Amino acid sequence: MSDSSPVAIKPVVAAIESHTESKPVALDLSHHLSIESVIRQKSLLKVSSSYLACDPELLSLAAGLPSPSLFPIEKITATVPIAKQESARNGLWKNDGLLPDTRRELQKKKDSSLKGQSEYDLSAALQYEQGTGAKQLLKFVKEHTEIVHNPQYRDWDCIMSGGNTHAMETVFRMLINPADYIILEEFVFPETAEGLKPLRAKMIGIEMDEEGMRSDSLRQLLEAWDETARGSKRPGVLYVVPTGQNPTGATMSVQRRKEIYDICVMYDLIIIEDDPYYFLQMSDYVPGADPTVVHVPKTNDEFVSTLLPSMLSIDTQGRVLRLDSFSKVAAPGLRCGWITGSDRFIERLLRHNEVGLQFPSGVSMAVLHSILAEAWGQDGYLDWLVNLRAEYTSRRNALLDAMDKYLPREVCDWVVPSAGMFVWLHIDHTKHPRKDNGIEAVEMELFEAGIDNKVLILPGAWFKVSPEARDVFFRATFASVSAEDMKLAVERFGEVLRKSFGFVGLDDL
């Protein structure tokens, strides 16, 4: 393992304390802050709460907090699945039905003697909260971050977010002034571009290959940057989804991550590491194998050691802002995640939260804390993540099996994704009989023909940053579709391709 290898899972608290003291402090990179972020001030009303924390006998007539006795919710009960523990794993996973579960209850506490319920008071969950998010859940995610990513500098911190879309938009506003350039992958989740347009940011999409953003193309752009020709200084922010990228499914190798990071150090860029699919890293695909049987790590330490290092884990300067979300590993409706970075940036994000999001849903944070910290613990959460990895690997395999069977390889190809929820389908438009109409015309013809044949698959044009198109692409997902429906959908799209390209049937291929 490298120096950035994750620490052993047990004991968590001791590991955090022993590792932190020996690490350097982050660089002061506050020159990257936007004008909007620099001028934000502390919320005076939030500051007043510090007096209560210092003196528990202080009687407060200050805060306009609604009375908890009038909250119309007395109890929340959740049934929580328990993943197969590492002691019961033998290196193989089979999709054989539901997991056992346990019940968790959140109640308003009438006294401190309640037992069998959550330590998280429901009254507190329903009340106003600090902009950092609930301290109980924040403690858990910081321990989790240390276990998995082991940040390489001392003064890092976390702040809760309303999920990665909220986190992304907030970080954009913290770092980008109007007319600033920002570097992205050439294909991005559409909301990424939509979040940048109101800021009047100028987007540059870097060419991608099977590993995502190409480091040589990034270096070439920055080396050749001409401020006079561009009318602006060199970009100061790079946004990237390094694992299971949406929409391409690409995952950066360790070497590619280090190359991108080193270039950003050389040219002084802040890296926004948006990584919601990080734990959906998968085992190898074997064509023809039973898709319901998947190899899994036997222990949680082994699981953590097999994960690719995050960009946060190789950052020694505090120039990576990592966005994590519970949307892909728990439920998107919870609208909860967290941001990790140097405490200088986290303090600025707190100022943004205080007048924007304020804090994620208190009920969501309480439910997550009850599940993660109380029902599962750090090891139980890793058990759950191993189970998720296996589930999505099985679904990916089912989709790839259908693609191998029904799609004409003469006109299309794809890279097997090693993480995420998507397969990126490339179609050679030069072999299409109406290629002279242009790439986008061919792509839209196939898209609309798919709709007519009762299959929805998203065109690459919806994801591209620059108006130019290299070829025809489509994004297919295996995340929430049954194996039977995936097979039928791919078969239908294969029919669309054969008909559009002039093939009569499978025997003609």
Short mmCIF file of C-alpha atoms in Angstrom, two decimals:
data_model
loop_
_atom_site.label_atom_id
_atom_site.label_comp_id
_atom_site.label_asym_id
_atom_site.label_seq_id
_atom_site.Cartn_x
_atom_site.Cartn_y
_atom_site.Cartn_z
CA MET A 1 0.00 0.00 0.00
CA SER A 2 1.01 3.60 -0.55
CA ASP A 3 1.26 6.20 2.20
CA SER A 4 -2.32 7.21 1.41
CA SER A 5 -3.68 3.71 2.06
CA PRO A 6 -6.74 3.67 4.33
CA VAL A 7 -6.19 2.98 8.01
CA ALA A 8 -7.43 -0.22 9.60
CA ILE A 9 -11.12 -0.05 10.41
CA LYS A 10 -10.72 -0.80 14.12
CA PRO A 11 -10.38 1.14 16.31
CA VAL A 12 -11.67 4.16 14.41
CA VAL A 13 -11.31 6.93 16.99
CA ALA A 14 -7.77 5.96 17.97
CA ALA A 15 -6.74 5.82 14.32
CA ILE A 16 -8.09 9.30 13.66
CA GLU A 17 -6.26 10.80 16.63
CA SER A 18 -2.92 9.08 15.95
CA HIS A 19 -2.81 9.83 12.24
CA THR A 20 -3.96 13.44 12.36
CA GLU A 21 -1.19 14.81 14.58
CA SER A 22 1.62 13.74 12.24
CA LYS A 23 0.18 15.28 9.07
CA PRO A 24 1.01 18.69 7.53
CA VAL A 25 -1.49 21.53 7.28
CA ALA A 26 -3.17 22.45 3.98
CA LEU A 27 -1.99 25.31 1.82
CA ASP A 28 -3.90 28.57 2.01
CA LEU A 29 -5.76 28.48 -1.32
CA SER A 30 -8.29 31.15 -0.42
CA HIS A 31 -7.25 33.20 -3.46
CA HIS A 32 -9.54 30.85 -5.40
CA LEU A 33 -12.65 32.07 -3.57
CA SER A 34 -15.23 33.97 -5.59
CA ILE A 35 -16.17 37.53 -4.75
CA GLU A 36 -19.55 36.28 -3.54
CA SER A 37 -17.91 33.85 -1.13
CA VAL A 38 -15.32 36.31 0.20
CA ILE A 39 -17.93 38.88 1.25
CA ARG A 40 -20.17 36.43 3.10
CA GLN A 41 -20.29 37.07 6.86
CA LYS A 42 -21.22 34.93 9.84
CA SER A 43 -24.90 34.68 10.68
CA LEU A 44 -25.34 36.71 13.88
CA LEU A 45 -28.31 34.62 14.95
CA LYS A 46 -26.24 31.46 14.59
CA VAL A 47 -23.44 33.07 16.64
CA SER A 48 -25.86 33.68 19.51
CA SER A 49 -26.27 29.93 20.02
CA SER A 50 -22.64 29.70 21.12
CA TYR A 51 -23.52 31.46 24.36
CA LEU A 52 -25.93 28.66 25.26
CA ALA A 53 -23.28 26.06 24.56
CA CYS A 54 -20.90 27.81 26.98
CA ASP A 55 -23.42 28.29 29.78
CA PRO A 56 -26.17 25.66 30.18
CA GLU A 57 -27.82 27.74 32.96
CA LEU A 58 -28.38 30.64 30.60
CA LEU A 59 -32.09 31.32 30.01
CA SER A 60 -32.68 32.26 26.39
CA LEU A 61 -35.27 34.65 25.06
CA ALA A 62 -33.22 35.02 21.87
CA ALA A 63 -33.92 32.33 19.30
CA GLY A 64 -37.28 32.13 17.56
CA LEU A 65 -37.50 28.36 17.84
CA PRO A 66 -40.94 26.74 17.61
CA SER A 67 -41.96 24.77 20.69
CA PRO A 68 -41.09 21.07 20.34
CA SER A 69 -44.24 20.23 22.31
CA LEU A 70 -46.25 21.44 19.32
CA PHE A 71 -44.43 19.42 16.66
CA PRO A 72 -47.10 17.10 15.17
CA ILE A 73 -44.80 14.05 15.00
CA GLU A 74 -44.30 11.89 18.08
CA LYS A 75 -42.45 8.88 16.68
CA ILE A 76 -40.81 7.65 13.49
CA THR A 77 -40.17 3.93 13.03
CA ALA A 78 -37.99 2.51 10.28
CA THR A 79 -37.33 -1.11 9.34
CA VAL A 80 -33.64 -1.36 8.49
CA PRO A 81 -32.06 -4.20 6.45
CA ILE A 82 -28.92 -5.79 7.84
CA ALA A 83 -26.34 -6.79 5.23
CA LYS A 84 -24.50 -10.10 5.41
CA GLN A 85 -21.63 -9.53 7.82
CA GLU A 86 -18.02 -10.15 6.80
CA SER A 87 -17.83 -13.19 9.10
CA ALA A 88 -20.56 -14.85 6.98
CA ARG A 89 -19.06 -14.00 3.57
CA ASN A 90 -17.03 -16.58 1.68
CA GLY A 91 -15.98 -14.48 -1.29
CA LEU A 92 -19.13 -15.13 -3.33
CA TRP A 93 -22.46 -13.32 -3.36
CA LYS A 94 -25.70 -14.62 -4.84
CA ASN A 95 -28.86 -12.64 -5.45
CA ASP A 96 -31.09 -14.83 -3.31
CA GLY A 97 -33.70 -12.48 -1.89
CA LEU A 98 -34.29 -10.02 0.92
CA LEU A 99 -31.91 -9.27 3.76
CA PRO A 100 -32.89 -9.62 7.43
CA ASP A 101 -33.96 -6.42 9.09
CA THR A 102 -34.28 -4.64 12.41
CA ARG A 103 -36.61 -1.89 13.62
CA ARG A 104 -35.35 1.53 14.69
CA GLU A 105 -37.44 4.17 16.44
CA LEU A 106 -36.99 7.92 16.74
CA GLN A 107 -39.02 9.48 19.56
CA LYS A 108 -39.34 12.74 21.40
CA LYS A 109 -37.44 12.17 24.62
CA LYS A 110 -39.34 12.89 27.84
CA ASP A 111 -36.34 11.97 29.99
CA SER A 112 -32.86 10.55 29.66
CA SER A 113 -33.80 7.03 30.73
CA LEU A 114 -35.36 5.85 27.46
CA LYS A 115 -33.80 2.61 26.30
CA GLY A 116 -34.12 0.66 23.05
CA GLN A 117 -34.68 3.80 20.99
CA SER A 118 -32.37 6.12 19.08
CA GLU A 119 -29.99 8.34 21.02
CA TYR A 120 -30.99 11.05 18.52
CA ASP A 121 -33.88 13.07 20.01
CA LEU A 122 -36.67 13.46 17.45
CA SER A 123 -37.43 16.90 18.87
CA ALA A 124 -33.91 17.98 17.93
CA ALA A 125 -34.29 16.47 14.49
CA LEU A 126 -37.44 18.52 13.90
CA GLN A 127 -35.88 21.75 15.19
CA TYR A 128 -33.55 24.30 13.55
CA GLU A 129 -29.97 23.08 13.17
CA GLN A 130 -26.53 24.59 12.61
CA GLY A 131 -25.33 25.01 9.02
CA THR A 132 -22.76 22.27 9.48
CA GLY A 133 -25.53 19.70 9.86
CA ALA A 134 -26.34 17.47 12.81
CA LYS A 135 -23.23 16.83 14.91
CA GLN A 136 -24.17 13.17 15.46
CA LEU A 137 -24.25 12.34 11.74
CA LEU A 138 -21.29 14.61 11.04
CA LYS A 139 -19.22 12.61 13.53
CA PHE A 140 -20.08 9.39 11.72
CA VAL A 141 -19.21 10.66 8.22
CA LYS A 142 -15.90 12.11 9.44
CA GLU A 143 -14.92 8.75 10.90
CA HIS A 144 -16.04 7.07 7.68
CA THR A 145 -13.98 9.54 5.62
CA GLU A 146 -10.89 8.78 7.72
CA ILE A 147 -11.38 5.02 7.30
CA VAL A 148 -11.88 5.09 3.55
CA HIS A 149 -9.90 8.11 2.34
CA ASN A 150 -7.40 8.93 5.11
CA PRO A 151 -6.85 12.60 4.06
CA GLN A 152 -3.16 13.44 3.87
CA TYR A 153 -3.24 16.79 5.68
CA ARG A 154 -4.27 17.73 9.19
CA ASP A 155 -6.81 20.52 8.90
CA TRP A 156 -9.55 18.86 6.88
CA ASP A 157 -13.19 18.89 7.83
CA CYS A 158 -16.65 17.91 6.61
CA ILE A 159 -19.96 19.74 6.26
CA MET A 160 -23.34 18.19 5.50
CA SER A 161 -25.01 19.00 2.18
CA GLY A 162 -28.39 18.50 0.57
CA GLY A 163 -26.94 15.87 -1.79
CA ASN A 164 -24.36 16.27 -4.52
CA THR A 165 -26.40 18.51 -6.83
CA HIS A 166 -26.75 21.02 -4.01
CA ALA A 167 -23.10 20.55 -3.02
CA MET A 168 -21.93 21.03 -6.59
CA GLU A 169 -23.93 24.23 -7.09
CA THR A 170 -22.73 25.65 -3.76
CA VAL A 171 -19.08 24.88 -4.48
CA PHE A 172 -19.43 26.43 -7.94
CA ARG A 173 -20.69 29.64 -6.36
CA MET A 174 -17.89 29.58 -3.81
CA LEU A 175 -15.15 29.34 -6.46
CA ILE A 176 -16.38 30.89 -9.70
CA ASN A 177 -16.84 34.53 -10.68
CA PRO A 178 -18.77 35.61 -13.79
CA ALA A 179 -16.84 34.92 -17.02
CA ASP A 180 -14.37 32.57 -15.28
CA TYR A 181 -13.38 29.43 -17.17
CA ILE A 182 -13.97 26.01 -15.63
CA ILE A 183 -12.64 22.67 -16.91
CA LEU A 184 -14.94 19.64 -17.13
CA GLU A 185 -15.11 16.30 -18.92
CA GLU A 186 -16.43 16.56 -22.47
CA PHE A 187 -19.65 14.76 -21.40
CA VAL A 188 -21.32 15.68 -18.10
CA PHE A 189 -24.56 15.23 -16.20
CA PRO A 190 -26.83 17.96 -17.69
CA GLU A 191 -27.48 19.61 -14.32
CA THR A 192 -23.75 20.29 -14.04
CA ALA A 193 -23.86 22.61 -17.04
CA GLU A 194 -27.19 24.07 -15.90
CA GLY A 195 -25.62 24.95 -12.55
CA LEU A 196 -22.82 26.85 -14.29
CA LYS A 197 -24.85 28.81 -16.82
CA PRO A 198 -26.40 31.28 -14.32
CA LEU A 199 -22.88 32.01 -13.05
CA ARG A 200 -21.92 32.91 -16.63
CA ALA A 201 -19.01 30.52 -16.37
CA LYS A 202 -17.22 29.50 -19.55
CA MET A 203 -17.07 25.72 -19.82
CA ILE A 204 -14.26 23.78 -21.48
CA GLY A 205 -14.82 20.06 -22.03
CA ILE A 206 -11.67 17.92 -22.07
CA GLU A 207 -11.64 14.92 -24.39
CA MET A 208 -12.30 11.58 -22.69
CA ASP A 209 -11.20 8.00 -23.27
CA GLU A 210 -12.10 4.74 -21.52
CA GLU A 211 -10.54 6.11 -18.29
CA GLY A 212 -12.37 9.44 -18.38
CA MET A 213 -10.69 12.83 -18.72
CA ARG A 214 -7.44 12.60 -20.68
CA SER A 215 -4.50 14.01 -18.75
CA ASP A 216 -2.51 14.76 -21.90
CA SER A 217 -5.35 16.88 -23.30
CA LEU A 218 -5.65 18.71 -19.97
CA ARG A 219 -1.93 19.47 -19.88
CA GLN A 220 -1.95 20.63 -23.49
CA LEU A 221 -4.82 23.05 -22.81
CA LEU A 222 -3.13 24.61 -19.78
CA GLU A 223 0.33 24.79 -21.34
CA ALA A 224 -0.99 26.57 -24.41
CA TRP A 225 -3.34 28.93 -22.56
CA ASP A 226 -3.25 32.42 -24.09
CA GLU A 227 -4.87 35.04 -21.84
CA THR A 228 -5.03 37.58 -24.64
CA ALA A 229 -6.72 35.24 -27.08
CA ARG A 230 -9.04 33.79 -24.44
CA GLY A 231 -9.78 37.13 -22.83
CA SER A 232 -9.37 35.61 -19.39
CA LYS A 233 -6.86 34.14 -17.00
CA ARG A 234 -6.15 30.42 -16.94
CA PRO A 235 -8.93 28.32 -15.34
CA GLY A 236 -8.69 27.86 -11.59
CA VAL A 237 -11.24 25.06 -11.14
CA LEU A 238 -11.48 21.51 -12.51
CA TYR A 239 -14.67 19.49 -12.02
CA VAL A 240 -14.45 15.72 -12.44
CA VAL A 241 -16.40 12.52 -11.69
CA PRO A 242 -13.52 10.02 -11.47
CA THR A 243 -15.47 6.84 -10.67
CA GLY A 244 -18.31 5.48 -12.80
CA GLN A 245 -18.63 8.82 -14.57
CA ASN A 246 -22.10 9.97 -15.56
CA PRO A 247 -22.88 9.50 -18.46
CA THR A 248 -19.90 7.51 -19.83
CA GLY A 249 -19.36 5.03 -16.98
CA ALA A 250 -15.60 5.71 -17.23
CA THR A 251 -13.38 5.16 -14.20
CA MET A 252 -9.94 6.72 -13.83
CA SER A 253 -7.02 4.44 -13.06
CA VAL A 254 -4.73 5.24 -10.13
CA GLN A 255 -2.14 6.59 -12.57
CA ARG A 256 -4.67 8.83 -14.32
CA ARG A 257 -5.87 10.27 -11.00
CA LYS A 258 -2.29 11.10 -9.99
CA GLU A 259 -1.57 12.67 -13.37
CA ILE A 260 -4.66 14.89 -13.16
CA TYR A 261 -3.81 15.88 -9.59
CA ASP A 262 -0.17 16.69 -10.43
CA ILE A 263 -1.25 18.88 -13.35
CA CYS A 264 -3.65 20.75 -11.06
CA VAL A 265 -0.84 21.30 -8.57
CA MET A 266 1.44 22.60 -11.34
CA TYR A 267 -1.16 25.04 -12.67
CA ASP A 268 -2.85 25.82 -9.33
CA LEU A 269 -6.34 24.45 -9.93
CA ILE A 270 -8.91 23.47 -7.32
CA ILE A 271 -10.35 20.00 -7.98
CA ILE A 272 -14.05 19.37 -7.38
CA GLU A 273 -14.22 15.59 -6.96
CA ASP A 274 -17.88 14.66 -7.43
CA ASP A 275 -17.91 10.96 -6.55
CA PRO A 276 -21.40 9.58 -5.79
CA TYR A 277 -20.62 6.22 -7.46
CA TYR A 278 -17.38 5.60 -5.57
CA PHE A 279 -18.63 2.54 -3.69
CA LEU A 280 -20.21 1.01 -6.78
CA GLN A 281 -16.81 -0.28 -7.96
CA MET A 282 -17.33 -3.72 -9.45
CA SER A 283 -15.61 -7.02 -10.00
CA ASP A 284 -14.68 -8.12 -13.52
CA TYR A 285 -17.33 -9.00 -16.08
CA VAL A 286 -17.13 -12.55 -17.44
CA PRO A 287 -19.25 -13.03 -20.57
CA GLY A 288 -21.57 -16.01 -20.31
CA ALA A 289 -21.17 -16.41 -16.53
CA ASP A 290 -24.18 -16.47 -14.20
CA PRO A 291 -24.87 -12.74 -13.60
CA THR A 292 -26.48 -13.47 -10.23
CA VAL A 293 -23.24 -14.86 -8.75
CA VAL A 294 -20.61 -12.23 -7.98
CA HIS A 295 -17.19 -12.34 -6.32
CA VAL A 296 -16.99 -10.08 -3.25
CA PRO A 297 -14.23 -9.25 -0.72
CA LYS A 298 -14.24 -11.61 2.23
CA THR A 299 -13.52 -8.89 4.80
CA ASN A 300 -14.27 -5.20 5.11
CA ASP A 301 -10.58 -4.36 5.32
CA GLU A 302 -10.11 -6.20 2.03
CA PHE A 303 -13.06 -4.28 0.56
CA VAL A 304 -11.58 -0.92 1.53
CA SER A 305 -8.16 -1.93 0.21
CA THR A 306 -9.63 -2.82 -3.20
CA LEU A 307 -11.19 0.62 -3.69
CA LEU A 308 -9.35 2.96 -6.01
CA PRO A 309 -7.77 5.86 -4.12
CA SER A 310 -9.92 8.95 -4.24
CA MET A 311 -8.41 12.24 -5.32
CA LEU A 312 -8.97 13.40 -1.74
CA SER A 313 -6.73 10.56 -0.52
CA ILE A 314 -3.80 11.68 -2.70
CA ASP A 315 -4.25 15.40 -1.97
CA THR A 316 -1.45 16.78 0.21
CA GLN A 317 -2.30 20.47 -0.23
CA GLY A 318 -6.02 20.84 0.45
CA ARG A 319 -6.91 21.59 -3.17
CA VAL A 320 -9.52 18.80 -3.52
CA LEU A 321 -13.12 19.40 -2.50
CA ARG A 322 -14.77 15.99 -2.37
CA LEU A 323 -18.55 15.63 -2.74
CA ASP A 324 -20.15 12.51 -1.24
CA SER A 325 -23.81 11.59 -1.29
CA PHE A 326 -26.18 9.10 0.31
CA SER A 327 -28.31 9.16 -2.85
CA LYS A 328 -26.62 6.17 -4.51
CA VAL A 329 -25.81 4.19 -1.35
CA ALA A 330 -29.00 4.82 0.67
CA ALA A 331 -31.87 6.76 -0.97
CA PRO A 332 -31.97 9.94 -3.13
CA GLY A 333 -35.14 11.19 -1.44
CA LEU A 334 -33.18 11.73 1.77
CA ARG A 335 -31.39 14.62 0.00
CA CYS A 336 -28.33 14.34 2.18
CA GLY A 337 -24.59 14.14 1.62
CA TRP A 338 -21.39 15.82 2.74
CA ILE A 339 -18.42 17.81 1.46
CA THR A 340 -14.83 17.21 2.60
CA GLY A 341 -12.03 19.74 2.19
CA SER A 342 -9.63 22.02 4.03
CA ASP A 343 -11.21 23.85 6.95
CA ARG A 344 -10.76 27.20 5.16
CA PHE A 345 -13.10 26.06 2.42
CA ILE A 346 -15.48 24.31 4.82
CA GLU A 347 -15.84 27.55 6.81
CA ARG A 348 -16.82 29.39 3.63
CA LEU A 349 -19.30 26.65 2.72
CA LEU A 350 -20.85 27.08 6.16
CA ARG A 351 -21.45 30.76 5.38
CA HIS A 352 -23.19 29.72 2.13
CA ASN A 353 -25.34 27.15 3.97
CA GLU A 354 -26.46 29.67 6.59
CA VAL A 355 -28.32 31.77 4.01
CA GLY A 356 -29.18 29.03 1.51
CA LEU A 357 -29.84 25.41 2.40
CA GLN A 358 -29.35 26.17 6.13
CA PHE A 359 -29.02 22.41 6.74
CA PRO A 360 -30.27 19.11 5.23
CA SER A 361 -33.61 17.78 6.43
CA GLY A 362 -33.39 17.08 10.15
CA VAL A 363 -35.59 14.01 9.75
CA SER A 364 -33.30 12.67 7.01
CA MET A 365 -30.21 13.20 9.15
CA ALA A 366 -31.87 11.55 12.14
CA VAL A 367 -32.97 8.54 10.10
CA LEU A 368 -29.50 8.19 8.55
CA HIS A 369 -27.83 8.45 11.95
CA SER A 370 -30.17 5.84 13.39
CA ILE A 371 -29.34 3.47 10.53
CA LEU A 372 -25.63 4.14 10.11
CA ALA A 373 -24.37 4.85 13.62
CA GLU A 374 -26.82 2.83 15.71
CA ALA A 375 -28.16 -0.08 13.66
CA TRP A 376 -24.99 -0.72 11.64
CA GLY A 377 -21.90 1.10 12.90
CA GLN A 378 -18.87 1.61 10.67
CA ASP A 379 -18.38 -2.09 10.00
CA GLY A 380 -22.07 -2.66 9.35
CA TYR A 381 -22.11 0.21 6.88
CA LEU A 382 -19.19 -1.35 5.01
CA ASP A 383 -21.11 -4.66 5.01
CA TRP A 384 -23.97 -2.79 3.36
CA LEU A 385 -21.65 -1.23 0.77
CA VAL A 386 -20.22 -4.65 -0.12
CA ASN A 387 -23.79 -5.84 -0.66
CA LEU A 388 -24.56 -2.83 -2.89
CA ARG A 389 -21.45 -3.45 -4.92
CA ALA A 390 -22.57 -7.02 -5.55
CA GLU A 391 -26.14 -6.00 -6.41
CA TYR A 392 -25.08 -3.47 -9.01
CA THR A 393 -22.42 -5.78 -10.41
CA SER A 394 -25.11 -8.40 -10.99
CA ARG A 395 -27.34 -5.84 -12.73
CA ARG A 396 -24.46 -4.60 -14.88
CA ASN A 397 -23.67 -8.14 -15.91
CA ALA A 398 -27.28 -8.75 -16.95
CA LEU A 399 -27.28 -5.65 -19.17
CA LEU A 400 -23.94 -6.55 -20.74
CA ASP A 401 -25.14 -10.09 -21.44
CA ALA A 402 -28.14 -8.64 -23.31
CA MET A 403 -25.94 -6.18 -25.24
CA ASP A 404 -23.58 -8.99 -26.29
CA LYS A 405 -26.56 -10.98 -27.57
CA TYR A 406 -28.72 -8.37 -29.29
CA LEU A 407 -26.61 -5.41 -30.46
CA PRO A 408 -24.84 -5.49 -33.85
CA ARG A 409 -21.11 -5.22 -33.17
CA GLU A 410 -20.47 -4.12 -36.76
CA VAL A 411 -21.85 -0.67 -35.99
CA CYS A 412 -21.54 -0.27 -32.22
CA ASP A 413 -19.18 -0.92 -29.34
CA TRP A 414 -18.90 -0.19 -25.64
CA VAL A 415 -16.45 -0.31 -22.76
CA VAL A 416 -17.39 -2.55 -19.83
CA PRO A 417 -17.88 -0.16 -16.88
CA SER A 418 -15.96 -1.04 -13.72
CA ALA A 419 -18.09 1.25 -11.55
CA GLY A 420 -21.28 3.29 -11.51
CA MET A 421 -24.69 2.75 -13.07
CA PHE A 422 -24.18 3.34 -16.79
CA VAL A 423 -22.95 1.81 -20.04
CA TRP A 424 -21.87 4.25 -22.76
CA LEU A 425 -22.81 2.93 -26.19
CA HIS A 426 -20.79 4.20 -29.17
CA ILE A 427 -22.34 3.91 -32.64
CA ASP A 428 -20.32 4.43 -35.81
CA HIS A 429 -22.31 6.98 -37.78
CA THR A 430 -19.99 6.63 -40.81
CA LYS A 431 -21.66 3.30 -41.59
CA HIS A 432 -25.16 4.79 -41.49
CA PRO A 433 -26.93 5.21 -44.86
CA ARG A 434 -27.88 8.79 -43.92
CA LYS A 435 -24.51 9.78 -42.50
CA ASP A 436 -24.40 12.86 -44.75
CA ASN A 437 -27.23 14.36 -42.69
CA GLY A 438 -24.76 14.78 -39.83
CA ILE A 439 -23.95 13.09 -36.54
CA GLU A 440 -26.75 14.67 -34.51
CA ALA A 441 -29.33 13.87 -37.19
CA VAL A 442 -28.34 10.19 -37.09
CA GLU A 443 -28.39 10.21 -33.28
CA MET A 444 -31.85 11.76 -33.09
CA GLU A 445 -33.18 9.39 -35.75
CA LEU A 446 -32.08 6.44 -33.61
CA PHE A 447 -33.44 8.04 -30.44
CA GLU A 448 -36.86 8.69 -31.94
CA ALA A 449 -36.97 5.26 -33.55
CA GLY A 450 -36.25 3.81 -30.10
CA ILE A 451 -39.23 5.65 -28.65
CA ASP A 452 -41.40 4.28 -31.46
CA ASN A 453 -40.14 0.79 -30.62
CA LYS A 454 -40.92 1.28 -26.90
CA VAL A 455 -37.39 1.74 -25.55
CA LEU A 456 -35.93 4.90 -24.01
CA ILE A 457 -32.16 5.35 -24.16
CA LEU A 458 -30.59 8.79 -23.82
CA PRO A 459 -28.65 10.44 -26.66
CA GLY A 460 -25.10 11.61 -26.10
CA ALA A 461 -25.95 15.11 -27.35
CA TRP A 462 -27.84 15.74 -24.12
CA PHE A 463 -24.60 15.38 -22.14
CA LYS A 464 -21.93 17.10 -24.22
CA VAL A 465 -20.26 20.30 -23.02
CA SER A 466 -19.14 21.61 -26.42
CA PRO A 467 -21.48 21.86 -29.43
CA GLU A 468 -19.19 19.73 -31.60
CA ALA A 469 -19.99 16.00 -31.78
CA ARG A 470 -17.33 13.31 -32.28
CA ASP A 471 -19.78 10.49 -33.05
CA VAL A 472 -23.11 8.99 -31.98
CA PHE A 473 -23.39 7.93 -28.33
CA PHE A 474 -26.17 6.69 -26.07
CA ARG A 475 -26.34 6.20 -22.30
CA ALA A 476 -27.99 3.08 -20.91
CA THR A 477 -28.53 2.41 -17.21
CA PHE A 478 -28.82 -0.87 -15.35
CA ALA A 479 -29.54 0.68 -11.95
CA SER A 480 -33.25 0.08 -11.37
CA VAL A 481 -34.41 -2.13 -14.23
CA SER A 482 -35.13 -5.83 -13.87
CA ALA A 483 -33.01 -8.29 -15.82
CA GLU A 484 -36.05 -9.25 -17.88
CA ASP A 485 -36.84 -5.64 -18.82
CA MET A 486 -33.20 -4.92 -19.61
CA LYS A 487 -33.11 -7.86 -21.98
CA LEU A 488 -36.29 -6.76 -23.73
CA ALA A 489 -35.19 -3.10 -23.97
CA VAL A 490 -31.79 -4.01 -25.47
CA GLU A 491 -33.45 -6.40 -27.91
CA ARG A 492 -35.76 -3.59 -29.04
CA PHE A 493 -32.87 -1.16 -29.48
CA GLY A 494 -30.98 -3.79 -31.44
CA GLU A 495 -33.98 -3.98 -33.79
CA VAL A 496 -33.83 -0.19 -34.17
CA LEU A 497 -30.15 -0.31 -35.10
CA ARG A 498 -30.56 -3.12 -37.61
CA LYS A 499 -33.47 -1.43 -39.30
CA SER A 500 -31.89 2.05 -39.34
CA PHE A 501 -28.55 0.79 -40.66
CA GLY A 502 -30.26 -1.37 -43.29
CA PHE A 503 -29.80 -4.81 -41.77
CA VAL A 504 -32.72 -7.20 -42.23
CA GLY A 505 -32.05 -9.59 -39.37
CA LEU A 506 -29.46 -11.16 -37.13
CA ASP A 507 -28.48 -13.69 -39.82
CA ASP A 508 -27.28 -10.83 -42.02
CA LEU A 509 -24.69 -9.60 -39.51
#
